[in-house]
Short mmCIF file of C-alpha atoms in Angstrom, two decimals:
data_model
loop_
_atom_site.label_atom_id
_atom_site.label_comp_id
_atom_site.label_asym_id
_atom_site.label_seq_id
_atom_site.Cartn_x
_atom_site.Cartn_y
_atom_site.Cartn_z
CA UNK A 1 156.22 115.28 107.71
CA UNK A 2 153.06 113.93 105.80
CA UNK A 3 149.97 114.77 104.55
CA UNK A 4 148.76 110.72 104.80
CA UNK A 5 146.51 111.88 107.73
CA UNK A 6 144.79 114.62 106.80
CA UNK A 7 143.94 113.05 102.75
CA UNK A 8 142.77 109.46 104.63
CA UNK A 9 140.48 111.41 106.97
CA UNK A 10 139.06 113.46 103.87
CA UNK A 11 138.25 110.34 101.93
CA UNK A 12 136.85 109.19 105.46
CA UNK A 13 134.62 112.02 106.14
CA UNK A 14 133.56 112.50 102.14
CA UNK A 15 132.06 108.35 102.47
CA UNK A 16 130.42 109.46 105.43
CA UNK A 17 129.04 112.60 103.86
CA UNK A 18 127.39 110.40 100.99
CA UNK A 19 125.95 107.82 103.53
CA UNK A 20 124.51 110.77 105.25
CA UNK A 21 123.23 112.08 102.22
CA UNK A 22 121.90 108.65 100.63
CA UNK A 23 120.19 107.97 104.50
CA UNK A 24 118.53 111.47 103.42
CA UNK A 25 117.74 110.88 99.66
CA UNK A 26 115.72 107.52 100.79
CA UNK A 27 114.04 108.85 103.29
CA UNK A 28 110.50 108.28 101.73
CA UNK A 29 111.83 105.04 100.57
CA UNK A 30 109.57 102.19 101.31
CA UNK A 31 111.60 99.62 103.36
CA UNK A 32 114.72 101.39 103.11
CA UNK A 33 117.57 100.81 105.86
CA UNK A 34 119.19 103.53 107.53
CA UNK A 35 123.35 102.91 106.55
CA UNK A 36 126.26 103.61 109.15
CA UNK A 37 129.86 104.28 107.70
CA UNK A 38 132.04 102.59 110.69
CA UNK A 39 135.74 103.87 110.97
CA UNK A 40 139.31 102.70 111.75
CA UNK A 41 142.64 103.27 112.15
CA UNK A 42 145.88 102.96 109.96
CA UNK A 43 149.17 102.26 111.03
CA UNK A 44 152.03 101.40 109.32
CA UNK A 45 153.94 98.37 109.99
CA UNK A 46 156.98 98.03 111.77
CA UNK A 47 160.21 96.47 111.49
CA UNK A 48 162.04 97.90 114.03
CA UNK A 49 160.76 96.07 117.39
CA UNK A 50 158.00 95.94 119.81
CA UNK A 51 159.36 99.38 121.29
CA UNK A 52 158.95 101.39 118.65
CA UNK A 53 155.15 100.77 118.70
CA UNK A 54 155.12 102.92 121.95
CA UNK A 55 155.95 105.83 119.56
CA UNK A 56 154.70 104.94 116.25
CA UNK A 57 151.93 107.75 115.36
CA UNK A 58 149.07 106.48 112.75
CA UNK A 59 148.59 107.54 109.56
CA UNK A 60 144.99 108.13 109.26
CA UNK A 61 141.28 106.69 109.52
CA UNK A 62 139.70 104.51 106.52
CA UNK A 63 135.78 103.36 106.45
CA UNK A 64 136.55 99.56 107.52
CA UNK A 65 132.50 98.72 106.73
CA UNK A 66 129.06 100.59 105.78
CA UNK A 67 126.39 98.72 108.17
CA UNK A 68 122.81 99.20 107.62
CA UNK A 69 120.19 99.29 110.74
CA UNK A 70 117.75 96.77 110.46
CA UNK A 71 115.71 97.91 113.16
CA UNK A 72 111.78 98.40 112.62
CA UNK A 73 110.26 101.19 110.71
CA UNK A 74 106.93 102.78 111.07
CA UNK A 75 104.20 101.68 109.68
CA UNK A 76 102.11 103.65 107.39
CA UNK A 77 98.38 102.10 106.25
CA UNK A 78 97.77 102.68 102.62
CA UNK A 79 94.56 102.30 100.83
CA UNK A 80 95.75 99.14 98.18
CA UNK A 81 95.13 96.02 99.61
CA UNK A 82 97.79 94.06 98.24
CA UNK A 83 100.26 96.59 100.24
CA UNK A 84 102.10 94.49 102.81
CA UNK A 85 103.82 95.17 105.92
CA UNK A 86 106.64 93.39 107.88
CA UNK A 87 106.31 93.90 111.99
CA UNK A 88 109.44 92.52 113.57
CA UNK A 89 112.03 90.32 111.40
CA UNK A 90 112.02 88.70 108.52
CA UNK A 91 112.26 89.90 104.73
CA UNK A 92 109.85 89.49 101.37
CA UNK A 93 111.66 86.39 99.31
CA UNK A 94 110.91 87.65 95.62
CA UNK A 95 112.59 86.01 92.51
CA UNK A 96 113.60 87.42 89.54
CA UNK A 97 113.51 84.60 86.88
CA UNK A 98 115.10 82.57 88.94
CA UNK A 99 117.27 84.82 91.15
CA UNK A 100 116.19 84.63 94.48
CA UNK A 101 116.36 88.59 96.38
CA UNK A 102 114.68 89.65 99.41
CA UNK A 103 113.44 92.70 100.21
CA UNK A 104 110.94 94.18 102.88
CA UNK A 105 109.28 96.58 100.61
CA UNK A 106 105.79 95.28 100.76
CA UNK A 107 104.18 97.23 98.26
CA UNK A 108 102.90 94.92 95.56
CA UNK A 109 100.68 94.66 92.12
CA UNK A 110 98.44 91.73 90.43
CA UNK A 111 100.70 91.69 86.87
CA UNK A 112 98.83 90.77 83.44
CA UNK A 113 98.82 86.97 84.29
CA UNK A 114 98.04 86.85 88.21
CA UNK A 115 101.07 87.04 90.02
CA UNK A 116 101.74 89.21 92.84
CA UNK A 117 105.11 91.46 91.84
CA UNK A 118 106.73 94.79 93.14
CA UNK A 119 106.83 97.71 90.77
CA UNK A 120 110.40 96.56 88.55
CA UNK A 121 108.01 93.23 88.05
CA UNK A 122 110.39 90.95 90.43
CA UNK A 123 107.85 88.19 91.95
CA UNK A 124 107.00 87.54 95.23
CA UNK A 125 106.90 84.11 96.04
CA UNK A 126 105.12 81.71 98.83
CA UNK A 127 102.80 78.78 99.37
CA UNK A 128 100.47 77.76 96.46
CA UNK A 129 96.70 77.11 97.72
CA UNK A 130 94.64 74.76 95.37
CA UNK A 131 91.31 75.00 93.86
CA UNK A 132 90.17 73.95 97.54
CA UNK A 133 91.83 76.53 99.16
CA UNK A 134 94.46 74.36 101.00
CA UNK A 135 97.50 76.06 101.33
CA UNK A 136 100.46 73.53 100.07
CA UNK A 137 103.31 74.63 102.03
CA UNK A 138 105.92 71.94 101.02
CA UNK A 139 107.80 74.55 98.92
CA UNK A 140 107.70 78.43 98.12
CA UNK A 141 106.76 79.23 94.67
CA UNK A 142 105.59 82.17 92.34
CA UNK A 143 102.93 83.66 93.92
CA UNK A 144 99.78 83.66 91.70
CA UNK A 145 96.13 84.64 93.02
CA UNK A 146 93.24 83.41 90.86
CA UNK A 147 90.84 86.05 89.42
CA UNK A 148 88.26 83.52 88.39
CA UNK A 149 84.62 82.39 89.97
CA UNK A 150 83.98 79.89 92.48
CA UNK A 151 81.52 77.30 91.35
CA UNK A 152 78.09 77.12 93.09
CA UNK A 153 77.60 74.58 96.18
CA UNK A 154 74.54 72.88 96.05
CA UNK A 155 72.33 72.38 99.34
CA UNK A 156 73.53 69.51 101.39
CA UNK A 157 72.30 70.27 105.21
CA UNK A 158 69.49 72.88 106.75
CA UNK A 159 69.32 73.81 109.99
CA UNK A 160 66.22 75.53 111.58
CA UNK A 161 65.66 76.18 114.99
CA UNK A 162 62.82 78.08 116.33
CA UNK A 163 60.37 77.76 119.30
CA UNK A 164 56.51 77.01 118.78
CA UNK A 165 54.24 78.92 121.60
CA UNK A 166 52.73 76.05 124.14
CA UNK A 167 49.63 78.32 124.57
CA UNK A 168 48.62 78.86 120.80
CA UNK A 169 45.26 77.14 119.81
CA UNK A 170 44.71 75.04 116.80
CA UNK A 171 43.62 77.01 113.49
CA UNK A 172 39.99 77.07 112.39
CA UNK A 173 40.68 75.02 109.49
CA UNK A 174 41.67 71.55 110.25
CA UNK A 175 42.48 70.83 106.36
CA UNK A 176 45.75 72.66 105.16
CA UNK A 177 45.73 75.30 102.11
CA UNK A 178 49.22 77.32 102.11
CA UNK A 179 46.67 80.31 100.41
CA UNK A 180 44.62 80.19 103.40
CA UNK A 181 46.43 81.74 106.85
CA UNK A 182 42.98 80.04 108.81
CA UNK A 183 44.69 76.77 107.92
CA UNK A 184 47.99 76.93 109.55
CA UNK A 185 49.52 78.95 112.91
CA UNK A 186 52.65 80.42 111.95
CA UNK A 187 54.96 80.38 108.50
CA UNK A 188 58.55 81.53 107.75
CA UNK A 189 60.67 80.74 105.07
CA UNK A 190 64.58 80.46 104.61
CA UNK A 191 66.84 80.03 101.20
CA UNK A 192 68.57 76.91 99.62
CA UNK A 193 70.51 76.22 96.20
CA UNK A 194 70.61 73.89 93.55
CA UNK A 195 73.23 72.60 91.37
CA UNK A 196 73.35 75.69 89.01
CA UNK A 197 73.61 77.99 91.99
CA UNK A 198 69.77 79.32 91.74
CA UNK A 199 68.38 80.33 94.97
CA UNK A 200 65.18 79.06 96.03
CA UNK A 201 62.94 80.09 98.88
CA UNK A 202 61.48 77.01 101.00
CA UNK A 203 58.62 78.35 103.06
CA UNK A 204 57.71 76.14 106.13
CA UNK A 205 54.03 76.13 107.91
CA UNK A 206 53.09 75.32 110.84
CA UNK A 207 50.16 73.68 112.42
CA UNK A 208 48.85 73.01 115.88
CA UNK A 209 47.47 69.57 116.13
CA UNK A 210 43.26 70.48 116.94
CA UNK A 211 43.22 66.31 118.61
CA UNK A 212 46.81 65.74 120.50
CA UNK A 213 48.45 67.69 122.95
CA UNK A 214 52.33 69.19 122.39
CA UNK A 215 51.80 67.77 118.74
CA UNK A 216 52.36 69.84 115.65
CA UNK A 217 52.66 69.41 111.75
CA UNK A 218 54.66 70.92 109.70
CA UNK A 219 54.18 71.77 105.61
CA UNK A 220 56.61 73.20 103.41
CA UNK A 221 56.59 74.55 99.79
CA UNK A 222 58.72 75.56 97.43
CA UNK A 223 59.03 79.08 95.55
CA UNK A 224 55.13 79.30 95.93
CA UNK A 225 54.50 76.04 94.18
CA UNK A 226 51.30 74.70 95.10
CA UNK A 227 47.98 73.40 94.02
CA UNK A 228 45.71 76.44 92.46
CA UNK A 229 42.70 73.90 93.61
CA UNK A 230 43.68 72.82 97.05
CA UNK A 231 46.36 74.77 97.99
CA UNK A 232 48.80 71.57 98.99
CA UNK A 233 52.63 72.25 98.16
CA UNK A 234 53.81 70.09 95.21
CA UNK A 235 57.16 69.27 94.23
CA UNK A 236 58.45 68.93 97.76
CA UNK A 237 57.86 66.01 100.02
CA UNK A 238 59.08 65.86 104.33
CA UNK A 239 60.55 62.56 105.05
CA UNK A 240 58.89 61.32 102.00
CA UNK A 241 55.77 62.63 102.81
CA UNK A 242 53.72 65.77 102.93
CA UNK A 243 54.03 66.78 105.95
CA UNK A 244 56.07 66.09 109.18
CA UNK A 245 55.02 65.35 112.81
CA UNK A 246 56.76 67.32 115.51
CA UNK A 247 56.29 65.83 118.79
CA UNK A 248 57.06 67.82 122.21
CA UNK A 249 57.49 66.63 125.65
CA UNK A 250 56.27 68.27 129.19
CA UNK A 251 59.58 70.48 129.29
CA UNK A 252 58.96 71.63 125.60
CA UNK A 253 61.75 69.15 124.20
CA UNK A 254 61.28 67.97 120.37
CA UNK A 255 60.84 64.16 120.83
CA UNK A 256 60.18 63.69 117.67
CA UNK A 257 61.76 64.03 114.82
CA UNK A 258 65.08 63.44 116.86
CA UNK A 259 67.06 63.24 114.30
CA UNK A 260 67.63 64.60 110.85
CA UNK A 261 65.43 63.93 107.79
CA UNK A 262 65.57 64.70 104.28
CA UNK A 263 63.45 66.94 101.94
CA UNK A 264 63.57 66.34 98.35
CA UNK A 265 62.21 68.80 95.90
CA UNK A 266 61.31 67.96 92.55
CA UNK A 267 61.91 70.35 90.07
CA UNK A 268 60.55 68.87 87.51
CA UNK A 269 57.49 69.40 88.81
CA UNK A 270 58.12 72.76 89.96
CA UNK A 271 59.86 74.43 87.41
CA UNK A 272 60.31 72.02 84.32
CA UNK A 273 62.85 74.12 82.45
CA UNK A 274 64.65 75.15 84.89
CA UNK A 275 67.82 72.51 84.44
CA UNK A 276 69.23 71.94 87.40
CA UNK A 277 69.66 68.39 89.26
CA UNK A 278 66.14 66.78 90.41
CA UNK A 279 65.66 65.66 92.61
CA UNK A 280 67.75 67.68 95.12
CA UNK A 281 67.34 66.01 98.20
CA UNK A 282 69.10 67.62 101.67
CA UNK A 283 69.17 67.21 105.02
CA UNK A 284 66.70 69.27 107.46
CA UNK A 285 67.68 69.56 111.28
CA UNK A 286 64.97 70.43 113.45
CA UNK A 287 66.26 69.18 116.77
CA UNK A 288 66.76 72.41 118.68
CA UNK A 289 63.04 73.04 118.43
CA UNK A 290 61.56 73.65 121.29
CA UNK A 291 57.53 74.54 122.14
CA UNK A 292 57.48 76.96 125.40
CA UNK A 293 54.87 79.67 126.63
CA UNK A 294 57.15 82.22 124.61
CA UNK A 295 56.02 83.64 121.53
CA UNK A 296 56.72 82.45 118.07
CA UNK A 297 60.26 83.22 116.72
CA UNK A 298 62.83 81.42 114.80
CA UNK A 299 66.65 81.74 116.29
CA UNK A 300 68.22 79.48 113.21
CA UNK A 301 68.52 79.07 109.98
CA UNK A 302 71.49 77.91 107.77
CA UNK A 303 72.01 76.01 105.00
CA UNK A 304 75.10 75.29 103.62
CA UNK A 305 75.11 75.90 99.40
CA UNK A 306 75.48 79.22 98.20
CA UNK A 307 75.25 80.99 94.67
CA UNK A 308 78.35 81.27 92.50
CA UNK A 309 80.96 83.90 93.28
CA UNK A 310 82.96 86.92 91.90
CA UNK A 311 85.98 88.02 93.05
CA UNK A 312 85.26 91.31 95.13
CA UNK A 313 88.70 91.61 96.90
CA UNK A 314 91.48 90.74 98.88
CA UNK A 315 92.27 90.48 102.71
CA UNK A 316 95.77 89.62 103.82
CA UNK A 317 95.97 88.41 107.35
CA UNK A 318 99.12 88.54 109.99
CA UNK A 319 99.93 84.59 109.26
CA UNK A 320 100.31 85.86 105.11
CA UNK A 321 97.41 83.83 104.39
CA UNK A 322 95.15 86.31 101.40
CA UNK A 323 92.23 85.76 101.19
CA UNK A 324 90.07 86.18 98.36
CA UNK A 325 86.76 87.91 99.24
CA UNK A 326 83.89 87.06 96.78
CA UNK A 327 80.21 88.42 95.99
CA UNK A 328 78.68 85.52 97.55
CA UNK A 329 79.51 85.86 100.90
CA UNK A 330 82.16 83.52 100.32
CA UNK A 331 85.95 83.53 101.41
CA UNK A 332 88.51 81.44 100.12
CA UNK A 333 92.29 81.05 100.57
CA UNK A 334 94.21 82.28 97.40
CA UNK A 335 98.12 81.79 98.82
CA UNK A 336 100.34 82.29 101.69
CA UNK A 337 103.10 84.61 102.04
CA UNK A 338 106.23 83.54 102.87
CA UNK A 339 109.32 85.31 105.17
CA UNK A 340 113.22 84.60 105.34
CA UNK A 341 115.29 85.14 107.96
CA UNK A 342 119.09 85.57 108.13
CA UNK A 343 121.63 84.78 111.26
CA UNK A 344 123.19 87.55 110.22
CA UNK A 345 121.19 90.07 108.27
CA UNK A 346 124.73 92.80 108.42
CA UNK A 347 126.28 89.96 106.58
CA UNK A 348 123.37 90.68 102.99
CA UNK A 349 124.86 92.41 100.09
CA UNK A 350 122.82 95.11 99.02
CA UNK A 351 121.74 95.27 95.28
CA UNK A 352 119.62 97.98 95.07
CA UNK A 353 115.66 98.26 94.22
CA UNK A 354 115.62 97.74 98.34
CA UNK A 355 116.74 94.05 98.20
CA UNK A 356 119.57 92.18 99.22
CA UNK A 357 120.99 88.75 98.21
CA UNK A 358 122.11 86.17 100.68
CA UNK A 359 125.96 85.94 101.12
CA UNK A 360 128.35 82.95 103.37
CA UNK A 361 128.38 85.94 106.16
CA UNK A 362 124.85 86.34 106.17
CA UNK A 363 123.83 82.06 106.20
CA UNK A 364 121.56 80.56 104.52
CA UNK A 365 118.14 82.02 105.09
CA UNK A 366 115.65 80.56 107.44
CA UNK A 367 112.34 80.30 105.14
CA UNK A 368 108.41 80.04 106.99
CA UNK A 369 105.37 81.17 106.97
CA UNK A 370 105.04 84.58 109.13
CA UNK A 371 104.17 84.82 112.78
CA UNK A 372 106.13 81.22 113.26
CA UNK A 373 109.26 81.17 114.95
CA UNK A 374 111.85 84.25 115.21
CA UNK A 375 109.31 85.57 111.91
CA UNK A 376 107.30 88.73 112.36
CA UNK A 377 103.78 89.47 111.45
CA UNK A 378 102.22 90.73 108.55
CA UNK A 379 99.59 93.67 108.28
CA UNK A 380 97.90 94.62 104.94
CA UNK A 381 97.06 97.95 103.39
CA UNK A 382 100.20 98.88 105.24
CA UNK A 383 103.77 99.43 104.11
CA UNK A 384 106.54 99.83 106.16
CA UNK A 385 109.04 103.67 106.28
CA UNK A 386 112.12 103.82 106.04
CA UNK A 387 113.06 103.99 109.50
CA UNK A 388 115.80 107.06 108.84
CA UNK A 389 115.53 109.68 111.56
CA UNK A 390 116.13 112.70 109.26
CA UNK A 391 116.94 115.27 112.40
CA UNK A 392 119.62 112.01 113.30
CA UNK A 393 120.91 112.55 109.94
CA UNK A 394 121.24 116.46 109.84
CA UNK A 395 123.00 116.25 112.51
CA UNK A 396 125.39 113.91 111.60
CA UNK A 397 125.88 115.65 108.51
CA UNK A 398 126.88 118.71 110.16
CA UNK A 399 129.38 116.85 112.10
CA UNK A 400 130.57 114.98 108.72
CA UNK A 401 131.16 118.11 107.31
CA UNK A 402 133.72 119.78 110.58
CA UNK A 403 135.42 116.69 110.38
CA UNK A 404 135.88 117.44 106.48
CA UNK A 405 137.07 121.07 107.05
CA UNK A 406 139.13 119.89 110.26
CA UNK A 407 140.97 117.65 108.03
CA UNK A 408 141.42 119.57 105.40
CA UNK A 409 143.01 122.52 107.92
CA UNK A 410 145.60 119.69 108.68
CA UNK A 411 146.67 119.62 105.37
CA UNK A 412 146.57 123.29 105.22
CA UNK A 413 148.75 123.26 108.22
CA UNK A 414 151.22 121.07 106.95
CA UNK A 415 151.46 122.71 103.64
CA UNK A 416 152.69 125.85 105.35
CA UNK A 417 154.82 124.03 107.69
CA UNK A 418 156.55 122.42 104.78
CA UNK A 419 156.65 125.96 103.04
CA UNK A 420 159.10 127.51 106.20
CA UNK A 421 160.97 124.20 105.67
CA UNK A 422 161.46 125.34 102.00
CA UNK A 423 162.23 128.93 102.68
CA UNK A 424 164.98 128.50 105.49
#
């Protein structure tokens, strides 16, 4: 008679109490992973034949492995940008001075130099992007987001479209003056930069020709600057001259310019003090013009400099490119993050902090930028739950704990049955 049974299956159903109880305790664990205790059999070994197996009785259950679930959890949105979420597989590959983890607990911090770490200050790595914002992805490395400006970009290319009414008549003054609306038809005005990142406002006139059908000129000034006499623009010159010619067919097609010319503005002349590069000379696009019986209206206008920048913020997208957000306007890539995935993800050894180290069961790890191959998605401002079922686990507890007193009424059992033994 033996008590083997009853003592195996307490140790059995006390390790499956504390998985049921650490499931619980991590229930509001970000990125946790529900853990299964899996059971087996014990029997004793034999010398006395293949028969005898027929009768041999077991001596108990032992926990032969605790598996954790890696199936998805929910996903919660969170209001901190840098918060990161994992939908489908794949794991956060973080190093700790060296000591490569992974975890999927995506919630993460900018730390005193840049770098993007979890709360114990473990780093999460992934492609560096350079000053240009190209994203080198030959190797992962120490993810580290700059906090400075971007530089100012000076004008290089303007492009204006708008359409000029067919019907308008030609202004009572033949002679132009910017101070004098009898001179000129219509007038908008857009905004370009300069080397320094100073925004200037070019105002553009125009002027029906009073001698030649489908035939208009066009003026353009500068911030205002013009002659207090005469009212011409200085400073800024149209295809090295004052003004421009814009030609229109029968169909109200621009003829002419048809292509691209350049306006250079001298600042010198302008504004002498103000430093910045002079002449800036850029390229102004006029070629979807068009002159119809529609009113006046303009449907473009883009250049392409812009004012420097300050970092406003950060936008994560699902390929775990961030993107840095600046006052400008202006976005620019900042890093990628990186996922691993495992053959066998059972075969990780846990090591607390909710990461796991590789191991030979688990194979190497398959490293790539998310949404690429069997790699999930990312979402930001998002973290992902646990994904414990905590009714799952009270009932399992409850069964954890019959099995306990069952096992222990075996031993109970036997105890007495050993006591009649004793007393005969």
């Amino acid at each position: 008679m033996s008590f083997q049974q009853g003592l195996s299956g307490l140790s059995a159903a006390s390790t499956n109490l504390d998985v049921v109880g650490n499931n619980i305790a991590n229930a509001n664990t970000v990125g946790y992973k529900q853990a299964q205790a899996q059971f087996t059999d014990i029997f004793a070994n034999s010398l006395d034949g293949a028969g005898s197996s027929r009768t041999q009785i077991g001596i108990g259950a032992r926990v032969a492995t605790v598996a954790q679930s890696f199936n998805q959890g929910d996903i919660a949105p969170t209001n901190n940008p840098l918060d990161i979420a994992i939908n489908g597989q794949g794991f956060f590959r973080m190093s700790d001075n060296g000591v490569i983890s992974y975890s999927r607990n995506g919630q993460f911090r900018l730390d005193g130099n840049g770098f993007l770490t979890d709360a114990n200050g473990t780093n999460l790595t992934g492609y560096a992007a350079g000053a240009d914002g190209n994203i080198d992805s030959s190797q992962p490395t120490l993810l580290k987001l700059s906090t400075s400006d971007i530089p100012p970009k000076i004008t290089s290319t303007f492009n204006l479209g708008f359409n000029l009414p067919s019907n308008a008549t030609a202004p009572d003054v033949a002679t132009f003056d910017a101070n004098n609306l009898r001179s000129f038809n219509r007038t908008r005005s857009g905004e370009f930069f300069d080397s320094l990142g100073n925004n200037h406002v070019l105002s553009y006139y125009f002027q029906k020709s009073d001698t030649t059908a489908n035939t208009w000129n066009m003026y353009a000034s500068v911030d205002g600057a013009v002659d207090g006499t005469t009212g011409v623009p200085i400073g800024v010159t149209l295809d090295g001259a004052p003004s421009v010619t814009l030609t229109f067919d029968e169909n109200g097609i621009l003829t002419a310019p048809s292509a691209s010319f350049n306006v250079s503005v001298d600042f010198a002349t302008i504004e002498p003090t103000l430093g910045a590069d002079s002449p800036l000379i850029f390229a102004l696009d006029l070629t979807t013009a068009t002159q119809f019986g529609s009113d006046f209206g303009v449907n473009l206008s883009q250049s392409d400099g812009y004012a420097s920048g300050r970092l406003a913020g950060f936008t994560t997208g699902a390929d775990g490119v961030i993107q840095g957000n600046y006052s400008n306007g202006q976005n620019r890539s900042l890093g990628q993050v990186v996922l691993a995935n495992f053959v066998n993800p059972q075969g990780l050894n846990p090591i607390g902090d909710g990461r796991w180290i590789e191991t030979p069961s688990s194979g190497q790890p398959l490293v790539g930028q998310p949404n690429s191959g069997t790699l999930g998605t990312l979402q930001a401002s998002a973290v992902e739950a646990a994904n414990v079922d905590l009714t799952s686990e009270l009932v399992k507890m409850i069964t954890a704990q019959r099995m306990y007193q069952a096992n222990a009424k075996t031993i109970e059992t036997q105890d007495t049955v050993l006591q009649t033994l004793v007393n005969l």
